[in-house]
XYZ file of C-alpha atoms in Angstrom:
356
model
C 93.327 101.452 101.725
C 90.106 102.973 101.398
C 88.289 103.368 98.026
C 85.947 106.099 96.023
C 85.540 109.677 96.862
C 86.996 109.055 100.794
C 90.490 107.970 99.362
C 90.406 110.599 96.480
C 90.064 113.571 99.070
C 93.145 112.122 101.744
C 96.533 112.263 101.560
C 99.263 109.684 102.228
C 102.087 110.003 104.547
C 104.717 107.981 102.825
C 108.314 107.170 105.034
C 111.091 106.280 102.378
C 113.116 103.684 104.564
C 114.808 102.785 101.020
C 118.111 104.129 100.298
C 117.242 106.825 97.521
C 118.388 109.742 96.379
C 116.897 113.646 97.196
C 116.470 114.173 93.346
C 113.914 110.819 94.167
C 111.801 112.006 97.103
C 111.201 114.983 95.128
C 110.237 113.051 91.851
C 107.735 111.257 94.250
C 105.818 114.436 95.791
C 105.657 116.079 91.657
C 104.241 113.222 90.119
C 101.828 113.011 93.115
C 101.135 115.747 94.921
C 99.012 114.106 97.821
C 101.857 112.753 98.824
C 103.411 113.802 102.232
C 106.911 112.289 102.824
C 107.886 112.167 106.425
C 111.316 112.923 107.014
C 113.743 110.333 108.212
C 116.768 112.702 107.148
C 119.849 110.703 108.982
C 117.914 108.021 109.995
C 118.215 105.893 106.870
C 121.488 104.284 105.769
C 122.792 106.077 103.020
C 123.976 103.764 99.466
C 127.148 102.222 99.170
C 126.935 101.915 95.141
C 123.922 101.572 92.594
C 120.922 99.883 93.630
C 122.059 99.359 97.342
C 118.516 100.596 98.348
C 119.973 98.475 101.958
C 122.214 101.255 102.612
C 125.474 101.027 104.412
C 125.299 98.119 106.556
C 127.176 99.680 109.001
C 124.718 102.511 110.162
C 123.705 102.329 113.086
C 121.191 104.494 115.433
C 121.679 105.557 118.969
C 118.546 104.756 121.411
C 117.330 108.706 121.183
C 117.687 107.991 117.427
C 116.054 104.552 117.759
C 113.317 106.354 119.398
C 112.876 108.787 116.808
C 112.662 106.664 114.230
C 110.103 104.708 115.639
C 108.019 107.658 116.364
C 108.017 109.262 112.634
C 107.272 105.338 111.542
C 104.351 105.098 113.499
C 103.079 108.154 110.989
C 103.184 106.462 108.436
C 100.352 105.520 105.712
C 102.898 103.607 103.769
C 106.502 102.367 103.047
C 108.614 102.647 100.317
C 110.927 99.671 100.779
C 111.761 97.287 103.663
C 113.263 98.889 106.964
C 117.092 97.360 106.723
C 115.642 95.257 103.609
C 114.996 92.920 106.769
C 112.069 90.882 106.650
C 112.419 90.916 110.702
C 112.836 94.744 110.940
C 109.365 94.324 108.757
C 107.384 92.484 110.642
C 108.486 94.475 113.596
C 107.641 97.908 111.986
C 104.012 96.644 111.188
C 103.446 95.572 114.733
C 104.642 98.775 115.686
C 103.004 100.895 113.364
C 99.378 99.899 112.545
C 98.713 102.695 110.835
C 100.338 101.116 107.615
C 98.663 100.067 104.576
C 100.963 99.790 102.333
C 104.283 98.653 102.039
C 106.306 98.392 98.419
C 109.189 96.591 97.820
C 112.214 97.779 95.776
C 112.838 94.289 94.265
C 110.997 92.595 91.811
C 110.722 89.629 93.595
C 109.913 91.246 96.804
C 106.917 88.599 97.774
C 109.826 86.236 98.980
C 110.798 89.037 101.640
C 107.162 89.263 102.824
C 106.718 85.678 103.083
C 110.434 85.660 105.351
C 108.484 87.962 107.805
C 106.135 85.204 109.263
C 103.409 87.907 109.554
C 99.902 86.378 110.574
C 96.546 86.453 108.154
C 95.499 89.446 110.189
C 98.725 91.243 109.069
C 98.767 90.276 105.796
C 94.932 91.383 105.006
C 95.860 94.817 106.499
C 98.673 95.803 104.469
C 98.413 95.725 100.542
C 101.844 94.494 99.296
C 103.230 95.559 95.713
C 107.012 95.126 94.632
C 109.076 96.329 91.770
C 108.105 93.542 88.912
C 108.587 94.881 85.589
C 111.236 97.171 86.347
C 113.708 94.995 85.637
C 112.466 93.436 82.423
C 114.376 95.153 79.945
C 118.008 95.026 81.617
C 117.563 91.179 82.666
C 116.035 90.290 79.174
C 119.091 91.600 77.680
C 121.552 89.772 79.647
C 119.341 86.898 78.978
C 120.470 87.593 75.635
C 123.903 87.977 76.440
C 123.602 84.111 77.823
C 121.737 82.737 74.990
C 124.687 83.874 72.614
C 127.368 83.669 74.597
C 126.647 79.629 74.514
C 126.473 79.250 71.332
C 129.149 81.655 69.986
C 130.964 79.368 72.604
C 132.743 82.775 74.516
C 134.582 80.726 77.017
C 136.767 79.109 73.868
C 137.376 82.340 72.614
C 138.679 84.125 75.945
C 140.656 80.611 77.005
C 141.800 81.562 73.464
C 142.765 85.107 73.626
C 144.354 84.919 76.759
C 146.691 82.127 75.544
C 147.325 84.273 72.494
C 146.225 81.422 70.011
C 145.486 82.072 66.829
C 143.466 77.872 66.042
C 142.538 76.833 63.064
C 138.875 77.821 61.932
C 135.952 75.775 63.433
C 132.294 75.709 63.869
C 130.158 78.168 66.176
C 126.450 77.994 66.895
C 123.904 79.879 65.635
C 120.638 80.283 67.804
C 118.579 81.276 64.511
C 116.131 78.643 64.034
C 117.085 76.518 67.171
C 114.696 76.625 70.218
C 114.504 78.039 73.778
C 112.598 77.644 76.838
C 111.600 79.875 78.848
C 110.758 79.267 82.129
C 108.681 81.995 83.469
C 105.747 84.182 81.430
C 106.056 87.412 83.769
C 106.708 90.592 82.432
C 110.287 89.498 82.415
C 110.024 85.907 80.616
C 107.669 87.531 78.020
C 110.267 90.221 76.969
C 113.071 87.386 76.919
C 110.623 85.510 74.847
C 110.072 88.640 72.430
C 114.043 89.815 71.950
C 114.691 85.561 71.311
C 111.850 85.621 68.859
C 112.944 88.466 67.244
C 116.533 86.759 67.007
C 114.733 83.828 64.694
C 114.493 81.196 67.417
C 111.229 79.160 68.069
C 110.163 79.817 71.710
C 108.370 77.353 74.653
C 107.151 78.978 77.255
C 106.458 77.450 80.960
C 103.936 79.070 83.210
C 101.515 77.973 86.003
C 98.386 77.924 83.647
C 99.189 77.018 80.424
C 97.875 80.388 79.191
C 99.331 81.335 75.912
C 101.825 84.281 75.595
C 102.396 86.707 72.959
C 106.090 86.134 71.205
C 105.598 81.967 72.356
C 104.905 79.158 70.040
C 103.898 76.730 72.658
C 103.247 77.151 75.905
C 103.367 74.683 78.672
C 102.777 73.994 82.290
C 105.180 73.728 85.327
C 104.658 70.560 85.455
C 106.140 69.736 81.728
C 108.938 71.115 81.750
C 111.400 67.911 82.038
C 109.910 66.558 78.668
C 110.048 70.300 76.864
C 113.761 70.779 78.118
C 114.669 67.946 75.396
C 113.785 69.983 72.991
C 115.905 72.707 74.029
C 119.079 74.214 72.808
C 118.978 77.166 75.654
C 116.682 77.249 78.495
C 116.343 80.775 80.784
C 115.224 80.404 83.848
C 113.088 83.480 84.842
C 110.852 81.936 87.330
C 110.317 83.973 91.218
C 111.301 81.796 94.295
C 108.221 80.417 95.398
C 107.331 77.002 97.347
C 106.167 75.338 93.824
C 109.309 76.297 92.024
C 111.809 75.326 94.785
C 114.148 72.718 93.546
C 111.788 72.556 90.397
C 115.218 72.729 88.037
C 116.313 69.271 89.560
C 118.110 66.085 88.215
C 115.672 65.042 86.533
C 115.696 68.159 84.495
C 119.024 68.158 83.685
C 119.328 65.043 82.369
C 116.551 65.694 80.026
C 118.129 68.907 78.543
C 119.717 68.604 74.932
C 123.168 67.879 75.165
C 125.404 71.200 75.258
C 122.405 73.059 75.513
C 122.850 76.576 77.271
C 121.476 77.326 80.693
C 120.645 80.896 81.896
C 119.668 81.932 85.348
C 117.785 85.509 85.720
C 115.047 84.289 88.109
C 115.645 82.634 91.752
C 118.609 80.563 92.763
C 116.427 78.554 94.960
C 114.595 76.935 92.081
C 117.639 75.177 90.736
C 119.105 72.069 92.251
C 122.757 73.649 92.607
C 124.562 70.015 92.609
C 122.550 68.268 89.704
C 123.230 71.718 87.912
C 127.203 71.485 88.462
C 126.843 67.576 87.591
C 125.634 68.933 84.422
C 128.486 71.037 83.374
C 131.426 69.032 84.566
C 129.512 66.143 82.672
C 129.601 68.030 79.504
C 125.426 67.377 79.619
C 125.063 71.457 79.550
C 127.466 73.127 77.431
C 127.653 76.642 79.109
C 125.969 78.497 81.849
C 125.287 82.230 82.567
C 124.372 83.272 86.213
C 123.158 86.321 87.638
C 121.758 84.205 90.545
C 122.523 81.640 92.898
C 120.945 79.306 96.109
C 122.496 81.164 98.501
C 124.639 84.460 98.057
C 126.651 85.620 97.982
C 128.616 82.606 96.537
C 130.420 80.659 98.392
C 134.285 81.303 97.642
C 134.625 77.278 97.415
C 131.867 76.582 95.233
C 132.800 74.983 92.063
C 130.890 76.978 90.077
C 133.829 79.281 90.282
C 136.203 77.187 88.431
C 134.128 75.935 85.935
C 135.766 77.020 82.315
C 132.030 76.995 80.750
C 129.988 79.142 83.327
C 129.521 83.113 83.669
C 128.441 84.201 87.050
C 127.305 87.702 87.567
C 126.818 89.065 91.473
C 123.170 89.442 91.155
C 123.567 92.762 89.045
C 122.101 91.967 85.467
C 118.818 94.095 86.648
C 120.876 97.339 87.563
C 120.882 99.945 85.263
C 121.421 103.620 85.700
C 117.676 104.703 85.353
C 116.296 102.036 87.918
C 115.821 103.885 90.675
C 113.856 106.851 88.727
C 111.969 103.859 87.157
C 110.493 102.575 90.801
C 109.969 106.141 91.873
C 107.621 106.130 88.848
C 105.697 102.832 90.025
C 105.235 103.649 93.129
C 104.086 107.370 92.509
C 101.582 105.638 90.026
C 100.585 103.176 92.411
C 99.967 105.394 94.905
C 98.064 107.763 92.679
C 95.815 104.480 92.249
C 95.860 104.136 95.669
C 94.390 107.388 96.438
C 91.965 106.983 94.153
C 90.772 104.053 94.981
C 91.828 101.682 92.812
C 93.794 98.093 92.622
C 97.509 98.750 92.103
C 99.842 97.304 90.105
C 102.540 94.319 90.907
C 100.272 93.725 93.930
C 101.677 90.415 96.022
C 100.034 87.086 96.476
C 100.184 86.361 99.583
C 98.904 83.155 99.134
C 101.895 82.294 97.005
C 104.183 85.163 97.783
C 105.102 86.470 94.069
């Protein structure tokens, strides 16, 4: 983009290839007025359900339609969101359209779908990247939460319970006051996790690439410590982005460190957890329960044993959805593009070194 009084004077011709609502493209030209949206009315799949910003899979356009689309693309200053929420379709639309500067993505962890496009160093130092980190902080730190107690309040017992309408004799639960979590990621959404599990009495460890120390964590760590901090731990919540240094990082090795009948909580990446050692762990009895909002590959497959285990929660990738999300990335990217314009770094930019 360009900077100083030259970008505070233009405007920016903005195609929403997201699947949002009117009441959104109209939030987006209020709370910045420089901001021209070109209409793609009928071009764009339409939502199936909240926070399908994919649209209907089965849309489809016609070669006049095809055409059409490609013209009003080529327009464009900037996207907001991922043709198709295809990597492919992305690349493609940046070849087409050099014109673009700017593309934002309408997940948090949208660096993983710009490093899937295979786009070359030229491509990548043309376009600024930004994505929807921090969005989701509150809604994912809460079913964080939800994890954290659901372990130790041991909420598989009591539903095997209710359903078999037993009434047991009294017996021990948890508590998670005073006992200690890691937390395995220091973004925006770690650090709230960190703060609500703080404020709950427990003494946090936080993991991060630096070492840096976090507000709301005793002791922070690096990557590359986490087997010997995870037996310490009586929960650990993963909250890490899908990266090449995190892949597989949440291995064997790791789970035979953690405390036995420690909880485990996924609200990061599937791809950084070793899927087998992690079901080892739970039919072993090593990990005593398991909440999921994310797997290796989804959606999960309908033989997977994580289905049947009696200890594990699994949740379709949905803990981040709320009903205000959408308004809440209209918001970023209006601001970001008000920054933009005025010639300034924006927020949640992407590494595209690292791709998070």
């Amino acid at each position: 983009m360009t900077t100083g009084s030259e970008a505070s004077a233009r405007r920016l011709r903005v195609a929403v290839v997201a699947s949002v609502s009117p009441a959104s493209r109209r939030e987006l030209r209020l709370r910045e007025p420089r901001i021209d949206l070109i209409d793609l009315d009928g071009l764009v799949p339409t939502s199936r359900f909240p926070g399908d910003f994919a649209g209907d899979p089965a849309h489809s356009l016609d070669g006049a339609e095809r055409k059409r689309f490609e013209e009003l693309i080529a327009q464009a200053d900037a996207l907001f969101g991922i043709p198709d929420s295809s990597p492919e379709e992305l690349a493609r639309t940046l070849r087409r359209a050099p014109s673009i500067r700017w593309v934002h993505t309408m997940a948090a962890g949208g660096g993983a779908q710009i490093r899937a496009a295979g786009l070359t160093s030229a491509e990548l130092d043309r376009v600024v990247f930004t994505t929807s980190a921090g969005v989701h902080g509150g809604p994912l730190a809460e079913f964080a939460v939800f994890g954290v107690l659901a372990g130790a309040k041991h909420l598989p017992r009591l539903l095997a319970q209710q359903r078999a309408r037993e009434w047991t004799e009294r017996w021990f639960m948890s508590r998670v006051e005073g006992r200690t979590a890691l937390v395995l990621g220091l973004g925006g959404i770690g650090t709230r996790i960190a703060e609500l599990l703080s404020a709950l009495g427990m003494t946090v460890i936080g993991a991060n690439r630096s070492g840096a120390p976090v507000s709301s964590v005793s002791r922070v760590i690096r990557l590359d410590e986490v087997v010997d901090a995870a037996r310490t731990a009586d929960a650990v919540i993963c909250a890490l982005p899908g990266t090449d240094e995190t892949e597989g990082l949440l291995d064997e090795r790791f789970f035979a460190a953690v405390r036995p009948g420690a909880t485990f909580v996924n609200v990061g990446r599937g791809s950084v957890v070793d899927e087998k050692a992690l079901i080892e762990a739970l039919e072993s009895g090593r990990l005593g329960f398991a909440a999921l909002d994310v797997v290796g590959v989804e959606p999960l497959a309908a033989d997977s044993p994580l289905w049947g285990l009696d200890r594990v929660v699994i949740s379709p990738h949905t803990a981040a959805l709320d009903v205000d999300e959408e308004a809440r990335i209209v918001q970023l990217f209006a601001a970001n593009a008000t920054r933009l314009l005025d010639g300034l770094e924006p927020v949640n930019r992407v590494d595209t070194v690292n791709f998070y």
